[in-house]
Amino acid sequence: STNIFELSLPREYSETNQQVLIESISPAPSKITLDSEGNVLGTFEVPANEEAEIKVIGYVSLSRTALENNEIFADINLDTYFDLIEDDSSLSKYTLPTTYWESDDEYIQNEASDISKNQYTIWDLLNADYEYVNDRLEYDQSKADSSNIRIGAKSALEGGASVCMEYSDAMIAILRAQGIPSRAAVGYAELSDT
């Protein structure tokens, strides 16, 4: 018998000129698909009831000159920002509520509205959102070292045990509640030392 895992694989990404060279994947995926966001997903089958690992070996390179120079994302006033994104219908799906991004919840709506007060530019609002999430959540190492059940934005903002996923969920829910299109970028890392 086997265990089946679906994992996100490194992919090319034009916004940061990210290029990927995969030298090897072991075991070979039984299937590779693209999701609706363009993420590459590999389906892997590994033996059940014994220790196994999935290894992807390769290189990722990127160039962020335009982003670092703020050429891609200018600091503009909020009215201008919302006028610009309103014309792009493909962005509306990134403001909808989901199971973990409860952007339509009254509590999250109120918090998002409070953060928005006295913010005049998109950078000001994004920074205020970032500070709010970091002030409200406290990283819980014991959760990271356990089975780590995902709790979603609202539970995290109300004091639930949080790790990186809850930080992301909280930020995305707040942004979506403010009408700012947002989504998660998910990846994995293996850190063998401090």
Coordinates of C-alpha atoms in Angstrom, one line a residue:
S1 CA 0.0 0.0 0.0
T2 CA 1.1 3.6 -0.6
N3 CA 0.5 7.1 0.8
I4 CA -0.3 9.7 -1.8
F5 CA 0.9 13.3 -1.4
E6 CA 0.2 16.4 -3.5
L7 CA 3.0 18.9 -3.1
S8 CA 3.7 22.3 -4.7
L9 CA 6.9 22.3 -6.8
P10 CA 9.1 25.3 -7.7
R11 CA 7.9 27.0 -10.8
E12 CA 8.8 29.8 -13.2
Y13 CA 7.4 33.2 -12.2
S14 CA 7.6 36.1 -14.5
E15 CA 6.9 38.9 -12.0
T16 CA 10.2 38.3 -10.3
N17 CA 12.0 36.7 -13.3
Q18 CA 12.1 33.5 -11.3
Q19 CA 13.7 30.7 -13.3
V20 CA 13.7 27.1 -12.1
L21 CA 16.1 24.3 -13.0
I22 CA 15.2 21.0 -11.4
E23 CA 18.0 18.5 -11.6
S24 CA 16.1 15.5 -10.0
I25 CA 12.9 14.6 -8.3
S26 CA 12.8 11.4 -6.2
P27 CA 10.6 9.5 -6.3
A28 CA 9.3 10.7 -9.7
P29 CA 5.8 12.1 -9.4
S30 CA 3.0 10.0 -10.7
K31 CA 1.2 13.1 -12.0
I32 CA 2.1 16.8 -12.5
T33 CA -0.7 19.4 -12.9
L34 CA -1.2 23.1 -12.8
D35 CA -3.8 24.7 -10.4
S36 CA -5.9 27.8 -11.3
E37 CA -3.1 30.0 -9.9
G38 CA -0.4 28.5 -12.2
N39 CA 1.2 26.6 -9.3
V40 CA 2.9 23.3 -10.3
L41 CA 1.5 20.4 -8.2
G42 CA 3.2 17.0 -8.1
T43 CA 1.4 13.9 -7.0
F44 CA 3.7 11.4 -5.2
E45 CA 3.2 7.9 -4.1
V46 CA 5.4 6.6 -1.3
P47 CA 5.4 3.3 0.6
A48 CA 3.0 3.3 3.6
N49 CA 4.1 2.1 7.0
E50 CA 7.8 2.9 6.4
E51 CA 9.8 6.1 6.5
A52 CA 10.1 7.8 3.1
E53 CA 11.1 11.2 1.8
I54 CA 10.4 13.2 -1.4
K55 CA 13.4 15.1 -2.7
V56 CA 13.5 17.9 -5.2
I57 CA 17.0 19.0 -6.1
G58 CA 17.7 22.0 -8.3
Y59 CA 18.1 25.7 -8.4
V60 CA 15.9 28.8 -8.3
S61 CA 17.2 32.1 -9.5
L62 CA 15.3 35.4 -9.6
S63 CA 15.9 39.0 -10.5
R64 CA 13.9 41.7 -8.6
T65 CA 15.4 44.9 -9.7
A66 CA 12.1 46.5 -10.8
L67 CA 10.4 45.5 -7.6
E68 CA 13.3 46.6 -5.4
N69 CA 13.2 50.0 -7.1
N70 CA 9.4 50.3 -6.6
E71 CA 8.9 50.5 -10.3
I72 CA 6.2 47.7 -10.2
F73 CA 4.2 49.0 -7.3
A74 CA 4.1 52.7 -6.7
D75 CA 2.9 54.3 -3.5
I76 CA -0.4 55.8 -4.6
N77 CA -3.4 57.1 -2.7
L78 CA -6.1 54.6 -1.9
D79 CA -8.7 56.1 -4.1
T80 CA -6.4 55.8 -7.1
Y81 CA -5.5 52.3 -6.2
F82 CA -9.1 51.1 -5.9
D83 CA -10.0 52.9 -9.2
L84 CA -7.1 51.0 -10.9
I85 CA -8.0 47.5 -9.6
E86 CA -11.8 48.0 -10.1
D87 CA -11.2 47.8 -13.9
D88 CA -9.6 44.4 -13.7
S89 CA -12.4 41.8 -13.3
S90 CA -9.9 39.0 -12.9
L91 CA -9.0 40.3 -9.4
S92 CA -12.5 40.0 -7.8
K93 CA -12.0 36.4 -6.9
Y94 CA -9.1 37.5 -4.7
T95 CA -11.4 39.4 -2.4
L96 CA -13.9 36.6 -1.7
P97 CA -14.2 34.9 1.7
T98 CA -13.1 31.4 2.1
T99 CA -13.0 28.8 4.9
Y100 CA -9.7 30.2 6.3
W101 CA -10.0 33.8 5.1
E102 CA -13.3 34.9 6.6
S103 CA -13.2 38.4 5.0
D104 CA -17.0 38.7 5.3
D105 CA -17.1 38.0 9.1
E106 CA -18.3 41.0 11.1
Y107 CA -15.3 40.9 13.5
I108 CA -12.8 40.9 10.6
Q109 CA -14.8 43.5 8.8
N110 CA -14.7 45.8 11.9
E111 CA -10.9 45.2 12.5
A112 CA -10.2 45.9 8.8
S113 CA -12.2 49.1 8.9
D114 CA -10.5 50.3 12.1
I115 CA -7.0 49.7 10.5
S116 CA -8.1 51.6 7.4
K117 CA -8.9 54.8 9.3
N118 CA -6.4 57.6 8.7
Q119 CA -4.5 55.6 6.0
Y120 CA -4.2 57.5 2.8
T121 CA -1.8 55.6 0.5
I122 CA -1.7 51.9 -0.3
W123 CA 1.7 51.5 1.3
D124 CA 0.4 53.1 4.5
L125 CA -2.5 50.7 4.6
L126 CA -0.4 47.6 3.8
N127 CA 2.1 48.6 6.5
A128 CA -0.7 49.2 9.0
D129 CA -2.2 45.8 8.2
Y130 CA 1.2 44.1 8.6
E131 CA 1.8 45.8 12.0
Y132 CA -1.7 44.9 13.1
V133 CA -1.2 41.2 12.3
N134 CA 2.2 41.0 13.9
D135 CA 0.9 42.8 17.1
R136 CA -2.1 40.6 17.4
L137 CA -0.6 37.2 16.8
E138 CA 2.1 35.4 18.8
Y139 CA 4.1 32.6 17.2
D140 CA 3.4 29.4 19.0
Q141 CA 6.4 27.1 18.8
S142 CA 4.6 24.2 20.4
K143 CA 2.0 24.3 17.6
A144 CA 4.8 24.3 15.0
D145 CA 6.2 21.2 16.7
S146 CA 2.9 19.4 16.8
S147 CA 0.3 18.1 14.3
N148 CA -0.4 21.8 13.6
I149 CA -4.1 22.1 12.8
R150 CA -5.0 25.1 10.7
I151 CA -7.5 27.4 12.4
G152 CA -8.1 30.3 10.0
A153 CA -7.9 34.0 10.3
K154 CA -10.7 34.7 12.8
S155 CA -9.6 32.2 15.4
A156 CA -6.0 33.4 15.1
L157 CA -7.0 37.0 15.5
E158 CA -9.0 36.1 18.5
G159 CA -6.0 34.6 20.2
G160 CA -5.7 31.1 18.8
A161 CA -2.4 29.3 18.6
S162 CA -0.6 30.7 15.5
V163 CA 2.3 29.7 13.2
C164 CA 3.2 31.1 9.7
M165 CA -0.1 29.9 8.1
E166 CA -2.2 31.8 10.6
Y167 CA -0.1 34.9 10.0
S168 CA -0.8 34.5 6.3
D169 CA -4.5 33.7 6.8
A170 CA -5.0 36.8 9.0
M171 CA -3.2 39.1 6.6
I172 CA -5.2 37.8 3.6
A173 CA -8.5 38.0 5.4
I174 CA -7.8 41.6 6.5
L175 CA -6.7 42.6 3.0
R176 CA -9.7 41.0 1.4
A177 CA -12.1 42.6 3.9
Q178 CA -10.5 46.0 2.8
G179 CA -11.2 45.2 -0.9
I180 CA -7.5 44.5 -1.6
P181 CA -7.0 41.4 -3.8
S182 CA -4.7 38.9 -2.1
R183 CA -3.8 35.2 -2.1
A184 CA -1.4 32.9 -0.5
A185 CA 1.9 31.8 -2.0
V186 CA 2.7 28.4 -0.4
G187 CA 6.1 26.6 -0.3
Y188 CA 8.2 24.3 1.7
A189 CA 11.7 24.4 3.1
E190 CA 13.9 21.9 4.9
L191 CA 16.0 23.6 7.5
S192 CA 18.7 21.3 8.9
D193 CA 20.4 23.8 11.2
T194 CA 19.7 27.1 12.9

